[in-house]
XYZ file of C-alpha atoms in Angstrom:
380
model
C 0.000 0.000 0.000
C 1.418 3.407 -0.995
C 2.443 5.683 1.874
C 0.627 9.013 1.550
C 2.018 12.455 2.297
C -0.019 12.515 5.509
C 1.481 9.213 6.597
C 4.985 10.532 5.880
C 4.266 13.545 8.102
C 3.014 11.188 10.806
C 6.292 9.264 10.707
C 8.236 12.492 11.156
C 5.881 14.019 13.743
C 5.957 10.938 15.959
C 9.733 10.558 15.757
C 9.705 7.302 13.799
C 11.750 8.833 10.974
C 13.831 12.002 10.802
C 15.616 11.794 7.426
C 14.750 11.068 3.817
C 16.693 7.828 4.033
C 14.666 6.698 7.041
C 11.436 7.590 5.263
C 12.492 5.608 2.209
C 13.077 2.609 4.467
C 9.730 2.972 6.300
C 7.601 3.777 3.263
C 9.021 1.720 0.418
C 8.404 4.662 -1.925
C 10.674 5.505 -4.809
C 13.000 8.449 -4.225
C 11.126 10.511 -6.845
C 7.711 9.894 -5.253
C 9.053 10.547 -1.772
C 10.590 13.845 -2.863
C 7.342 14.975 -4.505
C 5.311 14.261 -1.378
C 7.803 15.927 0.935
C 7.783 18.966 -1.330
C 4.005 19.201 -0.927
C 4.318 19.018 2.861
C 7.000 21.705 2.877
C 4.978 23.958 0.569
C 2.040 23.657 2.972
C 4.260 24.768 5.850
C 3.978 21.457 7.674
C 7.520 20.215 7.316
C 10.950 21.816 7.546
C 14.375 20.483 6.698
C 17.626 21.612 8.222
C 20.432 20.645 10.546
C 22.204 17.335 10.274
C 21.898 13.945 11.876
C 24.974 12.722 13.747
C 27.052 10.610 11.414
C 29.842 8.100 11.981
C 31.056 8.450 8.427
C 30.047 9.779 5.054
C 27.855 12.758 4.357
C 25.493 13.544 7.298
C 21.788 13.461 6.451
C 19.659 16.574 6.741
C 16.950 16.235 9.368
C 13.255 16.585 8.711
C 11.072 18.182 11.351
C 7.368 18.769 11.807
C 6.963 22.543 11.963
C 5.270 22.811 15.354
C 5.391 26.613 15.302
C 3.451 27.333 12.120
C 0.059 27.437 13.875
C -1.459 27.471 17.350
C -4.018 25.530 19.341
C -6.619 27.162 21.573
C -7.254 24.997 24.639
C -9.730 25.512 27.475
C -10.502 23.556 30.619
C -13.873 24.235 32.241
C -14.461 23.046 35.811
C -17.391 23.585 38.149
C -16.146 26.863 39.641
C -13.023 27.672 37.652
C -11.715 27.731 34.094
C -8.429 28.226 32.345
C -7.416 28.750 28.757
C -4.178 28.749 26.821
C -2.737 29.388 23.403
C -0.021 26.858 22.608
C 2.134 25.890 19.700
C 1.681 22.436 18.188
C 4.150 20.888 20.632
C 2.037 22.101 23.550
C 4.356 24.926 24.600
C 2.262 27.668 26.168
C 2.456 31.036 24.468
C -0.216 32.679 26.621
C -2.433 31.601 29.522
C -5.516 32.892 31.351
C -7.438 31.532 34.348
C -10.176 32.713 36.636
C -13.364 31.957 38.533
C -16.117 30.844 36.185
C -19.209 28.868 37.234
C -20.194 26.140 34.818
C -23.720 26.346 36.272
C -24.095 29.819 34.715
C -24.705 28.047 31.398
C -22.901 27.618 28.090
C -23.263 31.063 26.549
C -21.807 33.117 29.450
C -19.030 30.568 30.061
C -18.060 30.092 26.422
C -18.357 33.839 25.819
C -15.844 34.538 28.568
C -13.474 31.854 27.304
C -13.741 33.239 23.756
C -12.807 36.676 25.120
C -9.757 35.156 26.793
C -8.775 33.474 23.529
C -9.114 36.718 21.579
C -7.064 38.671 24.115
C -4.282 36.076 23.947
C -4.386 35.781 20.161
C -3.838 39.538 19.896
C -0.336 38.862 21.244
C 0.312 35.743 19.146
C 0.394 36.317 15.393
C -0.210 32.784 14.108
C -3.188 31.012 12.552
C -5.427 28.791 14.688
C -5.474 25.147 13.606
C -8.034 23.961 16.148
C -9.767 24.441 19.479
C -9.863 21.858 22.267
C -12.293 22.084 25.187
C -12.386 20.016 28.369
C -15.711 19.879 30.235
C -16.831 18.237 33.515
C -19.521 16.116 31.928
C -20.078 13.175 29.558
C -19.365 13.801 25.881
C -20.515 11.484 23.118
C -17.523 10.654 20.878
C -17.447 12.665 17.669
C -19.889 15.318 18.907
C -18.841 18.736 20.156
C -21.406 18.779 22.949
C -22.180 17.189 26.291
C -24.993 14.714 26.899
C -27.109 14.690 30.069
C -24.425 16.266 32.295
C -25.403 16.030 35.989
C -23.436 19.125 37.111
C -23.780 21.303 33.988
C -27.328 22.736 33.941
C -28.273 24.149 30.563
C -25.437 22.453 28.669
C -27.197 19.271 27.517
C -26.835 19.113 23.736
C -25.525 22.669 23.466
C -23.363 22.999 20.281
C -20.029 24.001 21.809
C -18.319 23.192 18.510
C -20.572 25.493 16.491
C -20.390 28.318 19.039
C -16.578 28.465 19.120
C -15.942 27.222 15.575
C -17.839 30.119 14.019
C -15.861 32.588 16.112
C -12.392 31.222 15.389
C -12.820 29.551 12.008
C -11.242 26.282 13.140
C -12.389 22.781 14.083
C -13.523 22.427 17.697
C -13.082 19.182 19.640
C -14.704 18.572 23.023
C -14.162 15.805 25.563
C -14.720 14.946 29.179
C -12.127 16.376 31.567
C -11.063 13.010 33.022
C -10.429 11.670 29.505
C -8.297 14.678 28.633
C -6.428 14.521 31.930
C -5.601 10.902 31.120
C -4.498 11.768 27.586
C -2.414 14.694 28.866
C -0.731 12.599 31.548
C 0.003 9.823 29.076
C 1.517 12.093 26.434
C 3.490 14.260 28.875
C 4.688 11.799 31.520
C 3.863 8.160 30.786
C 4.037 7.643 27.004
C 5.254 4.065 27.419
C 2.409 3.001 29.697
C 0.217 0.396 27.968
C -2.664 1.117 30.358
C -3.100 4.285 32.405
C -5.992 5.480 34.559
C -6.538 9.010 35.826
C -9.123 9.589 38.539
C -10.357 13.146 38.811
C -11.568 13.733 42.352
C -13.003 17.215 42.631
C -16.581 18.354 43.203
C -17.492 15.151 41.306
C -15.519 11.985 40.597
C -14.671 10.450 37.226
C -11.969 8.384 35.567
C -10.185 8.561 32.229
C -8.560 5.494 30.662
C -5.780 5.384 28.087
C -5.281 1.868 26.759
C -2.798 1.072 24.016
C -2.032 4.787 23.657
C -5.667 5.750 22.934
C -8.404 7.122 25.160
C -10.972 4.410 25.789
C -14.439 6.005 25.775
C -16.806 3.046 25.497
C -19.629 2.859 22.957
C -21.084 6.305 23.702
C -18.556 8.095 25.905
C -19.616 6.610 29.246
C -16.440 4.682 30.089
C -14.816 5.658 33.365
C -17.928 7.171 34.946
C -17.076 5.726 38.367
C -18.712 8.606 40.224
C -22.052 6.871 39.708
C -21.027 3.465 41.029
C -23.358 2.922 43.979
C -21.957 2.194 47.421
C -23.990 0.104 49.888
C -24.925 1.682 53.175
C -25.598 5.249 52.015
C -29.364 5.363 51.366
C -29.601 9.082 52.120
C -26.760 10.247 49.853
C -28.680 11.685 46.902
C -26.583 12.278 43.797
C -27.151 15.025 41.263
C -27.968 12.282 38.759
C -31.029 11.453 40.876
C -29.787 8.143 42.286
C -28.921 7.329 45.895
C -25.546 6.192 47.196
C -23.389 7.172 44.189
C -19.679 7.419 44.926
C -19.677 11.108 43.976
C -22.533 11.800 46.408
C -20.614 10.078 49.204
C -16.960 10.924 48.577
C -16.862 13.750 46.027
C -15.704 17.236 46.895
C -19.276 18.535 46.771
C -20.345 15.995 49.400
C -17.357 16.829 51.617
C -18.068 20.538 51.241
C -21.664 19.979 52.408
C -20.480 18.041 55.465
C -17.972 20.716 56.395
C -20.706 23.310 56.080
C -22.909 21.257 58.423
C -19.998 21.259 60.907
C -19.957 25.046 60.891
C -17.185 25.406 58.319
C -18.888 26.959 55.264
C -17.415 25.386 52.119
C -18.793 25.737 48.606
C -16.989 23.158 46.470
C -14.145 20.688 46.078
C -11.659 23.521 45.716
C -12.872 24.916 49.045
C -12.337 21.502 50.643
C -8.799 21.484 49.306
C -8.132 24.906 50.800
C -9.286 23.707 54.218
C -7.127 20.590 53.978
C -4.065 22.615 53.031
C -4.802 24.962 55.944
C -4.609 21.965 58.285
C -8.304 21.894 59.283
C -8.679 18.573 61.203
C -12.279 17.947 60.119
C -11.373 18.414 56.443
C -8.404 16.072 56.774
C -10.524 13.373 58.441
C -13.176 13.641 55.751
C -10.552 13.500 52.975
C -8.975 10.361 54.393
C -12.377 8.653 54.732
C -13.365 9.720 51.207
C -10.088 8.335 49.855
C -10.899 4.970 51.405
C -14.352 4.994 49.813
C -12.871 5.805 46.412
C -10.276 3.081 46.988
C -13.120 0.537 47.324
C -14.275 1.297 43.790
C -10.765 1.579 42.376
C -9.876 -1.878 43.667
C -12.399 -3.292 41.203
C -11.326 -0.966 38.390
C -7.666 -1.924 38.844
C -8.502 -5.631 38.732
C -10.467 -5.132 35.499
C -8.094 -2.779 33.647
C -4.752 -3.797 35.186
C -3.098 -0.385 34.611
C 0.563 0.317 35.100
C -0.119 3.858 36.326
C -2.986 5.238 38.403
C -2.958 9.020 38.749
C -5.167 10.773 41.298
C -5.877 14.294 40.043
C -8.245 17.148 40.808
C -8.967 19.265 43.869
C -8.774 16.308 46.276
C -5.459 15.052 44.880
C -3.447 15.658 48.034
C -1.608 13.281 50.419
C -4.410 12.639 52.951
C -6.981 11.656 50.344
C -4.487 9.589 48.343
C -3.321 7.805 51.517
C -6.908 6.660 52.023
C -7.076 5.440 48.417
C -3.832 3.475 48.752
C -4.857 1.955 52.094
C -7.938 0.251 50.667
C -6.762 -0.261 47.098
C -3.738 -2.356 48.004
C -5.699 -4.306 50.594
C -8.719 -5.119 48.397
C -7.285 -5.516 44.894
C -5.577 -8.723 43.805
C -1.815 -8.598 44.471
C -1.267 -9.563 40.837
C -3.116 -6.409 39.770
C -1.102 -4.093 42.007
C 2.404 -5.561 41.957
C 3.411 -3.374 38.996
C 1.052 -0.484 39.725
C 2.280 3.055 40.368
C -0.134 5.320 42.248
C 0.775 8.963 41.657
C -0.602 12.330 42.693
C -1.384 14.437 39.630
C -2.332 17.738 41.245
C -5.000 19.658 39.333
C -4.426 17.462 36.285
C -3.365 17.785 32.655
C -6.682 18.623 31.001
C -5.225 21.527 29.003
C -2.356 19.389 27.767
C -4.804 16.671 26.843
C -6.963 19.158 24.945
C -3.930 20.259 22.907
C -2.927 16.666 22.176
C -6.499 15.829 21.126
C -6.528 18.687 18.614
C -3.053 18.089 17.188
C -3.589 14.361 16.783
C -6.904 14.942 14.992
C -5.897 17.888 12.802
C -2.617 16.264 11.741
C -3.873 12.711 11.385
C -2.720 11.320 8.008
C -6.185 11.347 6.430
C -6.840 14.940 7.570
C -3.498 16.128 6.192
C -4.111 14.363 2.886
C -7.500 16.044 2.523
C -5.982 19.474 3.123
C -3.223 18.852 0.595
C -5.770 17.748 -1.991
C -7.767 20.923 -1.363
C -4.629 22.989 -1.987
C -3.826 21.221 -5.248
């Protein structure tokens, strides 16, 4: 099968080949055909050639490089009470960044309007074309659709066309995914690229998991994979979840539930980020609740680890701090099969890599071989 120009770019972009000789070996193309396709990629501004590969003898080969500075990605991460946005180059290097308080419950138009303003302010300082927009949201997203479906903590967002709203404003494709999925993708690409199976658990106001298996995000048949926040725990008949069910993990051990309990104890707390602030301030009640919540999450993760058998488990989000994670480890290693945990690394991921995952999602879609080939045909 003939190797297309897009496939040649993929070989260079992923580091599988860095010279014409290496591409000839990988592709099986004739030198004339290879040269013609590389010329098209260079004319489109996607590929550069310069510098030399180290050589032990003979004439050193000139290196080929994906031009990761010819365009930018707009990435945004929306959480329940906070959002951030960035303009990056195609390697994920941040060129500008904005963050601030933003309530997802205010609805899609105010939230997306504010994020679009941030993007425009940052783009005014970065004179490069936009190749795509990536958005992370705290709700379920059906694969291939730029909108959320029946999100329990995003009133007014169900079915809202995020892709159309932002795409019309910036003239670029818009990709949307669940925040836990993008945290998992970001962690995998940035820190654990060799991990065959990685799980990220986002423990904030709600709880969810993202899975990267074989280098790809696993979403299930309609985007519901990893929704562990709605696994029901026995013994909590009064814990009503925002989804309408009783006893869901998120309703028992999520940051929103902990915030409500702290408030009942006379410590007014609005969200998972508020719980984190109290923990970091050394508030004993917050620490006790975080440890207990970690153990409850560990009960569910023991099953998940036995099923998925990941090499890396990252705890991210507002509750990703030592007390909560100690509770997770305590139960996880006691309840899961030793065979499932003997090669498992449990790491703290802080607030997570959703922005990095959003950038990776856009770059990998926009510069997929078939997408590149279509653009080159349109230029012809």
